JSON list of C-alpha atoms in Angstrom, two decimals:
[
{"chain": "A", "resi": 1, "resn": "MET", "atom": "CA", "xyz": [-1.24, 41.15, -39.01]},
{"chain": "A", "resi": 2, "resn": "PRO", "atom": "CA", "xyz": [-1.97, 38.19, -41.31]},
{"chain": "A", "resi": 3, "resn": "ILE", "atom": "CA", "xyz": [-1.67, 38.10, -45.11]},
{"chain": "A", "resi": 4, "resn": "SER", "atom": "CA", "xyz": [-3.95, 35.95, -47.25]},
{"chain": "A", "resi": 5, "resn": "PRO", "atom": "CA", "xyz": [-3.04, 34.02, -49.26]},
{"chain": "A", "resi": 6, "resn": "ASN", "atom": "CA", "xyz": [0.52, 33.79, -47.98]},
{"chain": "A", "resi": 7, "resn": "SER", "atom": "CA", "xyz": [1.91, 32.08, -51.08]},
{"chain": "A", "resi": 8, "resn": "GLY", "atom": "CA", "xyz": [1.67, 32.53, -54.82]},
{"chain": "A", "resi": 9, "resn": "PRO", "atom": "CA", "xyz": [3.35, 32.34, -58.23]},
{"chain": "A", "resi": 10, "resn": "THR", "atom": "CA", "xyz": [6.91, 33.53, -58.89]},
{"chain": "A", "resi": 11, "resn": "GLY", "atom": "CA", "xyz": [5.58, 35.70, -61.70]},
{"chain": "A", "resi": 12, "resn": "GLY", "atom": "CA", "xyz": [3.52, 37.76, -59.28]},
{"chain": "A", "resi": 13, "resn": "GLY", "atom": "CA", "xyz": [0.12, 39.17, -60.19]},
{"chain": "A", "resi": 14, "resn": "GLN", "atom": "CA", "xyz": [-1.71, 37.69, -57.21]},
{"chain": "A", "resi": 15, "resn": "THR", "atom": "CA", "xyz": [-4.06, 39.84, -55.16]},
{"chain": "A", "resi": 16, "resn": "VAL", "atom": "CA", "xyz": [-3.44, 39.48, -51.43]},
{"chain": "A", "resi": 17, "resn": "THR", "atom": "CA", "xyz": [-5.31, 40.85, -48.45]},
{"chain": "A", "resi": 18, "resn": "ILE", "atom": "CA", "xyz": [-3.47, 42.21, -45.40]},
{"chain": "A", "resi": 19, "resn": "THR", "atom": "CA", "xyz": [-5.43, 42.70, -42.20]},
{"chain": "A", "resi": 20, "resn": "GLY", "atom": "CA", "xyz": [-4.41, 44.44, -39.00]},
{"chain": "A", "resi": 21, "resn": "SER", "atom": "CA", "xyz": [-4.93, 47.76, -37.26]},
{"chain": "A", "resi": 22, "resn": "ASN", "atom": "CA", "xyz": [-4.05, 51.39, -37.98]},
{"chain": "A", "resi": 23, "resn": "LEU", "atom": "CA", "xyz": [-3.70, 50.69, -41.71]},
{"chain": "A", "resi": 24, "resn": "SER", "atom": "CA", "xyz": [-5.31, 53.93, -42.90]},
{"chain": "A", "resi": 25, "resn": "GLY", "atom": "CA", "xyz": [-3.17, 55.98, -45.25]},
{"chain": "A", "resi": 26, "resn": "THR", "atom": "CA", "xyz": [-1.00, 53.06, -46.33]},
{"chain": "A", "resi": 27, "resn": "THR", "atom": "CA", "xyz": [1.54, 54.43, -48.78]},
{"chain": "A", "resi": 28, "resn": "SER", "atom": "CA", "xyz": [3.29, 51.27, -49.87]},
{"chain": "A", "resi": 29, "resn": "VAL", "atom": "CA", "xyz": [3.44, 47.49, -49.54]},
{"chain": "A", "resi": 30, "resn": "LYS", "atom": "CA", "xyz": [6.73, 45.72, -50.20]},
{"chain": "A", "resi": 31, "resn": "PHE", "atom": "CA", "xyz": [7.53, 42.08, -50.91]},
{"chain": "A", "resi": 32, "resn": "GLY", "atom": "CA", "xyz": [11.16, 41.92, -49.96]},
{"chain": "A", "resi": 33, "resn": "SER", "atom": "CA", "xyz": [12.68, 44.89, -51.79]},
{"chain": "A", "resi": 34, "resn": "LYS", "atom": "CA", "xyz": [9.96, 45.08, -54.47]},
{"chain": "A", "resi": 35, "resn": "ASN", "atom": "CA", "xyz": [6.89, 47.30, -54.33]},
{"chain": "A", "resi": 36, "resn": "ALA", "atom": "CA", "xyz": [3.47, 45.75, -54.74]},
{"chain": "A", "resi": 37, "resn": "THR", "atom": "CA", "xyz": [1.06, 47.36, -57.20]},
{"chain": "A", "resi": 38, "resn": "ASN", "atom": "CA", "xyz": [-2.59, 48.36, -56.92]},
{"chain": "A", "resi": 39, "resn": "VAL", "atom": "CA", "xyz": [-2.32, 49.05, -53.17]},
{"chain": "A", "resi": 40, "resn": "THR", "atom": "CA", "xyz": [-5.83, 49.79, -51.94]},
{"chain": "A", "resi": 41, "resn": "ASN", "atom": "CA", "xyz": [-6.99, 50.96, -48.49]},
{"chain": "A", "resi": 42, "resn": "VAL", "atom": "CA", "xyz": [-10.18, 48.99, -48.08]},
{"chain": "A", "resi": 43, "resn": "SER", "atom": "CA", "xyz": [-10.64, 50.05, -44.45]},
{"chain": "A", "resi": 44, "resn": "PRO", "atom": "CA", "xyz": [-8.55, 51.00, -41.39]},
{"chain": "A", "resi": 45, "resn": "THR", "atom": "CA", "xyz": [-8.03, 47.26, -40.85]},
{"chain": "A", "resi": 46, "resn": "THR", "atom": "CA", "xyz": [-7.71, 45.95, -44.41]},
{"chain": "A", "resi": 47, "resn": "VAL", "atom": "CA", "xyz": [-5.39, 46.61, -47.35]},
{"chain": "A", "resi": 48, "resn": "THR", "atom": "CA", "xyz": [-5.22, 44.77, -50.65]},
{"chain": "A", "resi": 49, "resn": "ALA", "atom": "CA", "xyz": [-2.26, 44.68, -53.04]},
{"chain": "A", "resi": 50, "resn": "VAL", "atom": "CA", "xyz": [-1.00, 42.80, -56.11]},
{"chain": "A", "resi": 51, "resn": "THR", "atom": "CA", "xyz": [2.25, 40.88, -55.70]},
{"chain": "A", "resi": 52, "resn": "PRO", "atom": "CA", "xyz": [5.38, 41.65, -57.74]},
{"chain": "A", "resi": 53, "resn": "SER", "atom": "CA", "xyz": [7.52, 38.84, -59.14]},
{"chain": "A", "resi": 54, "resn": "GLY", "atom": "CA", "xyz": [9.85, 37.08, -56.73]},
{"chain": "A", "resi": 55, "resn": "ALA", "atom": "CA", "xyz": [11.34, 33.82, -55.52]},
{"chain": "A", "resi": 56, "resn": "GLY", "atom": "CA", "xyz": [11.53, 31.87, -52.28]},
{"chain": "A", "resi": 57, "resn": "GLU", "atom": "CA", "xyz": [10.42, 33.35, -48.96]},
{"chain": "A", "resi": 58, "resn": "VAL", "atom": "CA", "xyz": [10.26, 37.14, -48.58]},
{"chain": "A", "resi": 59, "resn": "GLY", "atom": "CA", "xyz": [9.12, 39.52, -45.86]},
{"chain": "A", "resi": 60, "resn": "VAL", "atom": "CA", "xyz": [6.07, 41.67, -46.57]},
{"chain": "A", "resi": 61, "resn": "THR", "atom": "CA", "xyz": [6.01, 45.11, -44.98]},
{"chain": "A", "resi": 62, "resn": "LEU", "atom": "CA", "xyz": [3.37, 47.81, -45.00]},
{"chain": "A", "resi": 63, "resn": "THR", "atom": "CA", "xyz": [4.15, 51.52, -44.59]},
{"chain": "A", "resi": 64, "resn": "THR", "atom": "CA", "xyz": [1.80, 54.22, -43.32]},
{"chain": "A", "resi": 65, "resn": "PRO", "atom": "CA", "xyz": [2.47, 57.78, -42.11]},
{"chain": "A", "resi": 66, "resn": "GLY", "atom": "CA", "xyz": [2.93, 56.19, -38.71]},
{"chain": "A", "resi": 67, "resn": "GLY", "atom": "CA", "xyz": [5.80, 53.94, -39.82]},
{"chain": "A", "resi": 68, "resn": "THR", "atom": "CA", "xyz": [6.57, 50.52, -41.26]},
{"chain": "A", "resi": 69, "resn": "SER", "atom": "CA", "xyz": [5.09, 47.27, -39.99]},
{"chain": "A", "resi": 70, "resn": "ASN", "atom": "CA", "xyz": [6.85, 44.13, -38.91]},
{"chain": "A", "resi": 71, "resn": "PRO", "atom": "CA", "xyz": [7.53, 41.74, -41.84]},
{"chain": "A", "resi": 72, "resn": "LEU", "atom": "CA", "xyz": [5.11, 38.97, -42.70]},
{"chain": "A", "resi": 73, "resn": "PRO", "atom": "CA", "xyz": [6.32, 35.80, -44.46]},
{"chain": "A", "resi": 74, "resn": "TYR", "atom": "CA", "xyz": [5.21, 35.24, -48.06]},
{"chain": "A", "resi": 75, "resn": "PHE", "atom": "CA", "xyz": [6.29, 32.26, -50.15]},
{"chain": "A", "resi": 76, "resn": "TYR", "atom": "CA", "xyz": [6.82, 32.34, -53.90]},
{"chain": "A", "resi": 77, "resn": "LEU", "atom": "CA", "xyz": [5.95, 28.98, -55.43]},
{"chain": "A", "resi": 78, "resn": "GLN", "atom": "CA", "xyz": [7.03, 27.38, -58.70]},
{"chain": "A", "resi": 79, "resn": "SER", "atom": "CA", "xyz": [4.21, 26.88, -61.18]},
{"chain": "A", "resi": 80, "resn": "PRO", "atom": "CA", "xyz": [2.94, 23.30, -61.54]},
{"chain": "A", "resi": 81, "resn": "LEU", "atom": "CA", "xyz": [4.54, 21.22, -64.30]},
{"chain": "A", "resi": 82, "resn": "ILE", "atom": "CA", "xyz": [2.65, 18.29, -65.86]},
{"chain": "A", "resi": 83, "resn": "SER", "atom": "CA", "xyz": [4.35, 15.22, -67.30]},
{"chain": "A", "resi": 84, "resn": "GLY", "atom": "CA", "xyz": [1.49, 12.70, -67.51]},
{"chain": "A", "resi": 85, "resn": "LEU", "atom": "CA", "xyz": [-2.26, 12.10, -67.42]},
{"chain": "A", "resi": 86, "resn": "SER", "atom": "CA", "xyz": [-3.61, 8.53, -67.22]},
{"chain": "A", "resi": 87, "resn": "PRO", "atom": "CA", "xyz": [-6.07, 7.25, -68.20]},
{"chain": "A", "resi": 88, "resn": "THR", "atom": "CA", "xyz": [-7.16, 9.83, -70.76]},
{"chain": "A", "resi": 89, "resn": "ALA", "atom": "CA", "xyz": [-10.72, 8.54, -71.10]},
{"chain": "A", "resi": 90, "resn": "GLY", "atom": "CA", "xyz": [-13.55, 7.43, -68.84]},
{"chain": "A", "resi": 91, "resn": "SER", "atom": "CA", "xyz": [-17.26, 7.02, -68.35]},
{"chain": "A", "resi": 92, "resn": "THR", "atom": "CA", "xyz": [-19.75, 9.87, -68.77]},
{"chain": "A", "resi": 93, "resn": "ALA", "atom": "CA", "xyz": [-21.07, 8.78, -65.37]},
{"chain": "A", "resi": 94, "resn": "GLY", "atom": "CA", "xyz": [-17.79, 9.87, -63.77]},
{"chain": "A", "resi": 95, "resn": "GLY", "atom": "CA", "xyz": [-15.93, 7.83, -61.18]},
{"chain": "A", "resi": 96, "resn": "THR", "atom": "CA", "xyz": [-12.75, 7.22, -63.20]},
{"chain": "A", "resi": 97, "resn": "SER", "atom": "CA", "xyz": [-9.58, 7.34, -61.09]},
{"chain": "A", "resi": 98, "resn": "VAL", "atom": "CA", "xyz": [-7.09, 9.54, -62.97]},
{"chain": "A", "resi": 99, "resn": "THR", "atom": "CA", "xyz": [-3.41, 9.97, -62.07]},
{"chain": "A", "resi": 100, "resn": "ILE", "atom": "CA", "xyz": [-1.64, 13.22, -62.95]},
{"chain": "A", "resi": 101, "resn": "THR", "atom": "CA", "xyz": [2.15, 13.31, -62.60]},
{"chain": "A", "resi": 102, "resn": "GLY", "atom": "CA", "xyz": [4.62, 16.17, -62.65]},
{"chain": "A", "resi": 103, "resn": "ASN", "atom": "CA", "xyz": [6.25, 18.62, -60.26]},
{"chain": "A", "resi": 104, "resn": "ASN", "atom": "CA", "xyz": [5.12, 21.39, -57.86]},
{"chain": "A", "resi": 105, "resn": "LEU", "atom": "CA", "xyz": [1.67, 19.80, -57.53]},
{"chain": "A", "resi": 106, "resn": "ASN", "atom": "CA", "xyz": [1.08, 20.33, -53.80]},
{"chain": "A", "resi": 107, "resn": "ASN", "atom": "CA", "xyz": [-2.33, 21.56, -52.63]},
{"chain": "A", "resi": 108, "resn": "ALA", "atom": "CA", "xyz": [-3.88, 21.12, -56.07]},
{"chain": "A", "resi": 109, "resn": "THR", "atom": "CA", "xyz": [-7.44, 21.27, -57.32]},
{"chain": "A", "resi": 110, "resn": "VAL", "atom": "CA", "xyz": [-8.38, 19.65, -60.63]},
{"chain": "A", "resi": 111, "resn": "ASN", "atom": "CA", "xyz": [-11.13, 20.55, -63.08]},
{"chain": "A", "resi": 112, "resn": "PHE", "atom": "CA", "xyz": [-12.50, 18.47, -65.94]},
{"chain": "A", "resi": 113, "resn": "GLY", "atom": "CA", "xyz": [-13.77, 21.25, -68.16]},
{"chain": "A", "resi": 114, "resn": "ALA", "atom": "CA", "xyz": [-15.85, 23.40, -65.83]},
{"chain": "A", "resi": 115, "resn": "ASN", "atom": "CA", "xyz": [-16.50, 20.59, -63.35]},
{"chain": "A", "resi": 116, "resn": "PRO", "atom": "CA", "xyz": [-14.26, 19.91, -60.34]},
{"chain": "A", "resi": 117, "resn": "GLY", "atom": "CA", "xyz": [-12.86, 16.44, -59.77]},
{"chain": "A", "resi": 118, "resn": "THR", "atom": "CA", "xyz": [-12.42, 14.90, -56.33]},
{"chain": "A", "resi": 119, "resn": "VAL", "atom": "CA", "xyz": [-8.75, 14.78, -55.29]},
{"chain": "A", "resi": 120, "resn": "THR", "atom": "CA", "xyz": [-8.12, 11.64, -53.22]},
{"chain": "A", "resi": 121, "resn": "ASN", "atom": "CA", "xyz": [-4.31, 11.79, -52.97]},
{"chain": "A", "resi": 122, "resn": "ASN", "atom": "CA", "xyz": [-1.90, 14.64, -53.59]},
{"chain": "A", "resi": 123, "resn": "ASN", "atom": "CA", "xyz": [1.81, 15.34, -53.17]},
{"chain": "A", "resi": 124, "resn": "ALA", "atom": "CA", "xyz": [4.48, 17.34, -54.96]},
{"chain": "A", "resi": 125, "resn": "THR", "atom": "CA", "xyz": [4.80, 14.90, -57.87]},
{"chain": "A", "resi": 126, "resn": "SER", "atom": "CA", "xyz": [1.38, 13.31, -58.30]},
{"chain": "A", "resi": 127, "resn": "ILE", "atom": "CA", "xyz": [-2.36, 13.81, -58.00]},
{"chain": "A", "resi": 128, "resn": "ILE", "atom": "CA", "xyz": [-4.98, 11.08, -57.92]},
{"chain": "A", "resi": 129, "resn": "VAL", "atom": "CA", "xyz": [-8.39, 12.51, -58.78]},
{"chain": "A", "resi": 130, "resn": "THR", "atom": "CA", "xyz": [-11.81, 11.00, -59.46]},
{"chain": "A", "resi": 131, "resn": "SER", "atom": "CA", "xyz": [-13.50, 12.37, -62.54]},
{"chain": "A", "resi": 132, "resn": "PRO", "atom": "CA", "xyz": [-16.93, 14.00, -62.21]},
{"chain": "A", "resi": 133, "resn": "ALA", "atom": "CA", "xyz": [-19.81, 13.14, -64.54]},
{"chain": "A", "resi": 134, "resn": "GLY", "atom": "CA", "xyz": [-19.65, 14.78, -67.96]},
{"chain": "A", "resi": 135, "resn": "ALA", "atom": "CA", "xyz": [-21.11, 14.81, -71.45]},
{"chain": "A", "resi": 136, "resn": "ALA", "atom": "CA", "xyz": [-19.60, 12.54, -74.11]},
{"chain": "A", "resi": 137, "resn": "GLY", "atom": "CA", "xyz": [-16.66, 14.24, -75.81]},
{"chain": "A", "resi": 138, "resn": "ASN", "atom": "CA", "xyz": [-13.36, 15.91, -74.96]},
{"chain": "A", "resi": 139, "resn": "VAL", "atom": "CA", "xyz": [-12.68, 18.30, -72.07]},
{"chain": "A", "resi": 140, "resn": "THR", "atom": "CA", "xyz": [-9.54, 20.06, -70.91]},
{"chain": "A", "resi": 141, "resn": "VAL", "atom": "CA", "xyz": [-8.15, 18.99, -67.54]},
{"chain": "A", "resi": 142, "resn": "THR", "atom": "CA", "xyz": [-6.67, 21.88, -65.55]},
{"chain": "A", "resi": 143, "resn": "VAL", "atom": "CA", "xyz": [-4.58, 21.76, -62.38]},
{"chain": "A", "resi": 144, "resn": "THR", "atom": "CA", "xyz": [-4.62, 24.76, -60.04]},
{"chain": "A", "resi": 145, "resn": "THR", "atom": "CA", "xyz": [-2.25, 25.42, -57.13]},
{"chain": "A", "resi": 146, "resn": "ASN", "atom": "CA", "xyz": [-1.39, 28.62, -55.27]},
{"chain": "A", "resi": 147, "resn": "ALA", "atom": "CA", "xyz": [1.21, 29.17, -57.99]},
{"chain": "A", "resi": 148, "resn": "GLY", "atom": "CA", "xyz": [-1.31, 29.20, -60.83]},
{"chain": "A", "resi": 149, "resn": "THR", "atom": "CA", "xyz": [-3.33, 27.09, -63.26]},
{"chain": "A", "resi": 150, "resn": "VAL", "atom": "CA", "xyz": [-1.93, 24.84, -66.02]},
{"chain": "A", "resi": 151, "resn": "ASN", "atom": "CA", "xyz": [-3.38, 22.62, -68.73]},
{"chain": "A", "resi": 152, "resn": "ALA", "atom": "CA", "xyz": [-2.86, 18.94, -67.81]},
{"chain": "A", "resi": 153, "resn": "GLY", "atom": "CA", "xyz": [-4.19, 17.48, -71.06]},
{"chain": "A", "resi": 154, "resn": "THR", "atom": "CA", "xyz": [-7.39, 16.25, -72.69]},
{"chain": "A", "resi": 155, "resn": "PHE", "atom": "CA", "xyz": [-9.82, 13.77, -71.13]},
{"chain": "A", "resi": 156, "resn": "THR", "atom": "CA", "xyz": [-12.43, 12.02, -73.28]},
{"chain": "A", "resi": 157, "resn": "TYR", "atom": "CA", "xyz": [-15.82, 11.17, -71.82]},
{"chain": "A", "resi": 158, "resn": "VAL", "atom": "CA", "xyz": [-17.18, 7.95, -73.34]},
{"chain": "A", "resi": 159, "resn": "ALA", "atom": "CA", "xyz": [-20.80, 6.82, -73.08]},
{"chain": "A", "resi": 160, "resn": "ASP", "atom": "CA", "xyz": [-21.29, 3.44, -71.39]},
{"chain": "A", "resi": 161, "resn": "PRO", "atom": "CA", "xyz": [-21.51, 0.45, -73.76]},
{"chain": "A", "resi": 162, "resn": "THR", "atom": "CA", "xyz": [-24.55, -1.78, -74.19]},
{"chain": "A", "resi": 163, "resn": "ILE", "atom": "CA", "xyz": [-25.01, -5.31, -75.55]},
{"chain": "A", "resi": 164, "resn": "THR", "atom": "CA", "xyz": [-28.17, -6.11, -77.51]},
{"chain": "A", "resi": 165, "resn": "LEU", "atom": "CA", "xyz": [-27.23, -9.34, -79.31]},
{"chain": "A", "resi": 166, "resn": "ILE", "atom": "CA", "xyz": [-24.58, -12.08, -79.20]},
{"chain": "A", "resi": 167, "resn": "ASP", "atom": "CA", "xyz": [-24.57, -14.19, -82.36]},
{"chain": "A", "resi": 168, "resn": "PRO", "atom": "CA", "xyz": [-24.11, -17.09, -82.19]},
{"chain": "A", "resi": 169, "resn": "ASN", "atom": "CA", "xyz": [-24.81, -17.41, -78.48]},
{"chain": "A", "resi": 170, "resn": "SER", "atom": "CA", "xyz": [-23.36, -20.91, -78.15]},
{"chain": "A", "resi": 171, "resn": "GLY", "atom": "CA", "xyz": [-20.32, -22.83, -79.37]},
{"chain": "A", "resi": 172, "resn": "SER", "atom": "CA", "xyz": [-17.72, -25.46, -78.62]},
{"chain": "A", "resi": 173, "resn": "ASP", "atom": "CA", "xyz": [-16.07, -25.55, -75.21]},
{"chain": "A", "resi": 174, "resn": "ALA", "atom": "CA", "xyz": [-12.81, -25.91, -77.13]},
{"chain": "A", "resi": 175, "resn": "GLY", "atom": "CA", "xyz": [-13.19, -22.29, -78.19]},
{"chain": "A", "resi": 176, "resn": "GLY", "atom": "CA", "xyz": [-12.64, -20.97, -81.71]},
{"chain": "A", "resi": 177, "resn": "THR", "atom": "CA", "xyz": [-16.19, -19.80, -82.37]},
{"chain": "A", "resi": 178, "resn": "SER", "atom": "CA", "xyz": [-16.43, -16.46, -84.21]},
{"chain": "A", "resi": 179, "resn": "VAL", "atom": "CA", "xyz": [-18.97, -14.33, -82.32]},
{"chain": "A", "resi": 180, "resn": "THR", "atom": "CA", "xyz": [-20.52, -11.03, -83.40]},
{"chain": "A", "resi": 181, "resn": "ILE", "atom": "CA", "xyz": [-21.60, -8.74, -80.57]},
{"chain": "A", "resi": 182, "resn": "THR", "atom": "CA", "xyz": [-24.08, -5.98, -81.38]},
{"chain": "A", "resi": 183, "resn": "GLY", "atom": "CA", "xyz": [-24.78, -3.01, -79.11]},
{"chain": "A", "resi": 184, "resn": "THR", "atom": "CA", "xyz": [-23.94, 0.67, -78.70]},
{"chain": "A", "resi": 185, "resn": "ASN", "atom": "CA", "xyz": [-20.84, 2.74, -77.86]},
{"chain": "A", "resi": 186, "resn": "LEU", "atom": "CA", "xyz": [-18.48, -0.09, -78.80]},
{"chain": "A", "resi": 187, "resn": "THR", "atom": "CA", "xyz": [-15.87, 1.94, -80.74]},
{"chain": "A", "resi": 188, "resn": "THR", "atom": "CA", "xyz": [-13.43, 2.12, -77.83]},
{"chain": "A", "resi": 189, "resn": "THR", "atom": "CA", "xyz": [-13.75, -1.56, -76.84]},
{"chain": "A", "resi": 190, "resn": "GLN", "atom": "CA", "xyz": [-10.56, -2.71, -75.13]},
{"chain": "A", "resi": 191, "resn": "SER", "atom": "CA", "xyz": [-11.43, -6.32, -74.32]},
{"chain": "A", "resi": 192, "resn": "VAL", "atom": "CA", "xyz": [-14.15, -8.97, -74.32]},
{"chain": "A", "resi": 193, "resn": "THR", "atom": "CA", "xyz": [-14.13, -11.79, -71.78]},
{"chain": "A", "resi": 194, "resn": "PHE", "atom": "CA", "xyz": [-16.02, -15.08, -71.64]},
{"chain": "A", "resi": 195, "resn": "ASP", "atom": "CA", "xyz": [-16.27, -16.31, -68.04]},
{"chain": "A", "resi": 196, "resn": "GLY", "atom": "CA", "xyz": [-13.30, -14.07, -67.18]},
{"chain": "A", "resi": 197, "resn": "THR", "atom": "CA", "xyz": [-11.04, -15.24, -70.02]},
{"chain": "A", "resi": 198, "resn": "THR", "atom": "CA", "xyz": [-10.09, -12.65, -72.63]},
{"chain": "A", "resi": 199, "resn": "ALA", "atom": "CA", "xyz": [-11.28, -13.47, -76.13]},
{"chain": "A", "resi": 200, "resn": "PRO", "atom": "CA", "xyz": [-8.64, -13.19, -78.88]},
{"chain": "A", "resi": 201, "resn": "GLY", "atom": "CA", "xyz": [-8.99, -11.58, -82.29]},
{"chain": "A", "resi": 202, "resn": "LEU", "atom": "CA", "xyz": [-10.96, -8.48, -81.28]},
{"chain": "A", "resi": 203, "resn": "GLN", "atom": "CA", "xyz": [-12.24, -6.71, -84.39]},
{"chain": "A", "resi": 204, "resn": "ILE", "atom": "CA", "xyz": [-14.14, -3.41, -84.10]},
{"chain": "A", "resi": 205, "resn": "ASN", "atom": "CA", "xyz": [-16.40, -3.01, -87.13]},
{"chain": "A", "resi": 206, "resn": "SER", "atom": "CA", "xyz": [-18.37, 0.03, -85.96]},
{"chain": "A", "resi": 207, "resn": "ASP", "atom": "CA", "xyz": [-19.78, 1.75, -82.91]},
{"chain": "A", "resi": 208, "resn": "THR", "atom": "CA", "xyz": [-22.50, -0.92, -82.85]},
{"chain": "A", "resi": 209, "resn": "GLU", "atom": "CA", "xyz": [-20.63, -4.11, -83.84]},
{"chain": "A", "resi": 210, "resn": "ILE", "atom": "CA", "xyz": [-17.54, -6.03, -82.75]},
{"chain": "A", "resi": 211, "resn": "VAL", "atom": "CA", "xyz": [-16.32, -9.54, -83.55]},
{"chain": "A", "resi": 212, "resn": "VAL", "atom": "CA", "xyz": [-14.25, -11.86, -81.33]},
{"chain": "A", "resi": 213, "resn": "THR", "atom": "CA", "xyz": [-13.20, -15.50, -81.20]},
{"chain": "A", "resi": 214, "resn": "THR", "atom": "CA", "xyz": [-14.22, -17.45, -78.13]},
{"chain": "A", "resi": 215, "resn": "PRO", "atom": "CA", "xyz": [-11.48, -18.78, -75.85]},
{"chain": "A", "resi": 216, "resn": "PRO", "atom": "CA", "xyz": [-11.76, -22.34, -74.48]},
{"chain": "A", "resi": 217, "resn": "GLY", "atom": "CA", "xyz": [-14.27, -22.69, -71.65]},
{"chain": "A", "resi": 218, "resn": "THR", "atom": "CA", "xyz": [-16.27, -25.03, -69.45]},
{"chain": "A", "resi": 219, "resn": "ALA", "atom": "CA", "xyz": [-19.58, -26.40, -70.69]},
{"chain": "A", "resi": 220, "resn": "GLY", "atom": "CA", "xyz": [-22.52, -24.27, -69.61]},
{"chain": "A", "resi": 221, "resn": "ALA", "atom": "CA", "xyz": [-23.75, -20.68, -69.72]},
{"chain": "A", "resi": 222, "resn": "VAL", "atom": "CA", "xyz": [-21.12, -18.00, -68.98]},
{"chain": "A", "resi": 223, "resn": "ASP", "atom": "CA", "xyz": [-21.08, -14.22, -68.64]},
{"chain": "A", "resi": 224, "resn": "VAL", "atom": "CA", "xyz": [-19.78, -12.09, -71.50]},
{"chain": "A", "resi": 225, "resn": "VAL", "atom": "CA", "xyz": [-18.18, -8.78, -70.48]},
{"chain": "A", "resi": 226, "resn": "VAL", "atom": "CA", "xyz": [-17.34, -5.99, -72.92]},
{"chain": "A", "resi": 227, "resn": "THR", "atom": "CA", "xyz": [-14.95, -3.36, -71.57]},
{"chain": "A", "resi": 228, "resn": "THR", "atom": "CA", "xyz": [-14.47, 0.00, -73.28]},
{"chain": "A", "resi": 229, "resn": "SER", "atom": "CA", "xyz": [-12.51, 3.07, -72.28]},
{"chain": "A", "resi": 230, "resn": "GLY", "atom": "CA", "xyz": [-15.76, 4.31, -70.75]},
{"chain": "A", "resi": 231, "resn": "ASN", "atom": "CA", "xyz": [-17.01, 1.37, -68.71]},
{"chain": "A", "resi": 232, "resn": "SER", "atom": "CA", "xyz": [-17.93, -2.32, -68.80]},
{"chain": "A", "resi": 233, "resn": "VAL", "atom": "CA", "xyz": [-21.20, -4.05, -69.61]},
{"chain": "A", "resi": 234, "resn": "THR", "atom": "CA", "xyz": [-22.08, -7.65, -68.77]},
{"chain": "A", "resi": 235, "resn": "SER", "atom": "CA", "xyz": [-24.39, -10.04, -70.59]},
{"chain": "A", "resi": 236, "resn": "ILE", "atom": "CA", "xyz": [-25.19, -12.52, -67.82]},
{"chain": "A", "resi": 237, "resn": "GLY", "atom": "CA", "xyz": [-25.14, -16.06, -69.17]},
{"chain": "A", "resi": 238, "resn": "GLY", "atom": "CA", "xyz": [-24.84, -14.54, -72.62]},
{"chain": "A", "resi": 239, "resn": "PHE", "atom": "CA", "xyz": [-22.91, -17.42, -74.19]},
{"chain": "A", "resi": 240, "resn": "THR", "atom": "CA", "xyz": [-23.25, -21.17, -73.69]},
{"chain": "A", "resi": 241, "resn": "TYR", "atom": "CA", "xyz": [-20.29, -23.49, -74.07]},
{"chain": "A", "resi": 242, "resn": "VAL", "atom": "CA", "xyz": [-21.30, -26.89, -75.51]},
{"chain": "A", "resi": 243, "resn": "THR", "atom": "CA", "xyz": [-19.22, -30.07, -75.47]},
{"chain": "A", "resi": 244, "resn": "PRO", "atom": "CA", "xyz": [-19.13, -31.49, -79.02]},
{"chain": "A", "resi": 245, "resn": "PRO", "atom": "CA", "xyz": [-20.46, -35.03, -79.48]},
{"chain": "A", "resi": 246, "resn": "LEU", "atom": "CA", "xyz": [-17.94, -37.84, -79.39]},
{"chain": "A", "resi": 247, "resn": "ILE", "atom": "CA", "xyz": [-18.55, -41.00, -81.40]}
]
């Protein structure tokens, strides 16, 4: 005579289904010493009931005019507790790996707003989940286990950046050239690299304009990469290092 689900929150309130035989006329369902509520005879083989509050493992028994059943194990679980969510922003295209930390996180599912994420690793103290695609803006991240659903924090979807102009697009290989990069969705820019080297002096003027100073480099055309909290965009060969003349 199985019970499904066989675990739930300590506060009770979970609807469970008990299946077996000769269940007609069920008069009560008990979780340990406590009576369940809303006991319903669905059929001679199925009864539903709502769990009372409890803790730990208890035996579930069902009573009919014919007697009381053997006990079934039911496990009361602690509600999930959240201590961290990182990162808190990612691309509207999805695919951001997000780590959620806390306690009582086993067997979790995670939603970003109304959309489910893909859990790739999960234990009692952490969840690693890949964000689904979403519209630009904030959504609430929720974690659901058999013990209930909790708010894990806010995740911000950021549209992918673009680069439309690099001005000037050449400068000394000694570095030190002030460069203005024009594009879109640049407000959350975290770094700009020239041939893999991070440019110092990042200044965000607007969503469409940032200014950096070139680091030293090797003469020739190099890639410029702008990384935001949403994603990265690359201007291939977007800046050319030039060796100054020597007289």
